[in-house]
Amino acid sequence: MYTEARKISLIEEVLKVDNEATLTALEAVLKKSRKKTIPAKKPSIYDFVGILTKKEASKMRTAIAETCETICADDWK
């Protein structure tokens, strides 16, 4: 929630800016930042390490193991 409050505060400060050079500089910083945050590759399962608890991950592995074996290649024809 703290991040959201910071964003709102920043937006309020930007709305007060009248200097064109300052706005141009802010735009440049945001564009540069956006380029760095865009992933160069498709996300993988390893991007989510740490999001699930060990218990949740264990349940997920069990569910995958139980259901993966039931798929029959002929069912898709």
Coordinates of C-alpha atoms in Angstrom, one line a residue:
M1 CA 0.0 0.0 0.0
Y2 CA 2.9 2.3 0.6
T3 CA 3.9 2.1 -3.0
E4 CA 0.4 3.3 -4.1
A5 CA 0.6 6.3 -1.8
R6 CA 4.0 7.2 -3.2
K7 CA 2.7 7.0 -6.7
I8 CA -0.2 9.3 -5.9
S9 CA 2.1 11.7 -4.2
L10 CA 4.4 11.7 -7.3
I11 CA 1.4 12.3 -9.6
E12 CA 0.3 15.3 -7.5
E13 CA 3.8 16.8 -7.7
V14 CA 4.0 16.3 -11.5
L15 CA 0.6 18.1 -11.8
K16 CA 2.1 21.1 -10.1
V17 CA 5.1 21.3 -12.6
D18 CA 4.8 24.2 -15.0
N19 CA 8.4 24.1 -16.4
E20 CA 8.5 22.4 -19.9
A21 CA 12.1 21.3 -19.4
T22 CA 11.2 19.6 -16.1
L23 CA 8.4 17.7 -17.9
T24 CA 10.7 16.7 -20.7
A25 CA 13.2 15.4 -18.2
L26 CA 10.5 13.4 -16.3
E27 CA 9.3 11.9 -19.6
A28 CA 12.9 10.9 -20.5
V29 CA 13.4 9.2 -17.1
L30 CA 10.1 7.3 -17.4
K31 CA 10.9 6.1 -20.9
K32 CA 14.4 5.0 -19.9
S33 CA 12.9 3.2 -16.8
R34 CA 10.2 1.5 -18.9
K35 CA 12.8 0.1 -21.3
K36 CA 14.7 -1.5 -18.5
T37 CA 11.6 -3.1 -17.0
I38 CA 10.3 -4.7 -20.2
P39 CA 11.4 -8.4 -20.1
A40 CA 13.5 -9.4 -23.0
K41 CA 12.2 -13.0 -22.9
K42 CA 9.1 -14.8 -22.1
P43 CA 8.5 -15.3 -18.4
S44 CA 9.3 -18.8 -17.0
I45 CA 8.2 -20.7 -13.9
Y46 CA 11.5 -19.6 -12.3
D47 CA 10.3 -16.0 -12.4
F48 CA 7.8 -17.0 -9.7
V49 CA 10.2 -18.6 -7.3
G50 CA 9.4 -17.4 -3.8
I51 CA 5.8 -16.4 -4.5
L52 CA 4.3 -19.8 -3.4
T53 CA 4.9 -21.3 -0.1
K54 CA 6.5 -24.8 0.1
K55 CA 3.2 -26.3 1.0
E56 CA 1.4 -24.6 -2.0
A57 CA 4.2 -25.7 -4.3
S58 CA 4.0 -29.3 -3.0
K59 CA 0.2 -29.3 -3.6
M60 CA 0.8 -28.0 -7.1
R61 CA 3.4 -30.7 -7.9
T62 CA 1.0 -33.3 -6.6
A63 CA -1.8 -32.1 -8.8
I64 CA 0.4 -31.9 -11.8
A65 CA 1.8 -35.4 -11.3
E66 CA -1.7 -36.8 -10.8
T67 CA -3.3 -35.2 -13.8
C68 CA -0.4 -35.3 -16.3
E69 CA -0.5 -39.1 -16.4
T70 CA -4.2 -39.2 -17.3
I71 CA -3.8 -37.4 -20.7
C72 CA -4.2 -39.8 -23.6
A73 CA -2.8 -38.6 -26.9
D74 CA -5.6 -40.3 -28.8
D75 CA -8.2 -38.2 -27.0
W76 CA -7.2 -35.2 -29.0
K77 CA -7.9 -36.7 -32.4

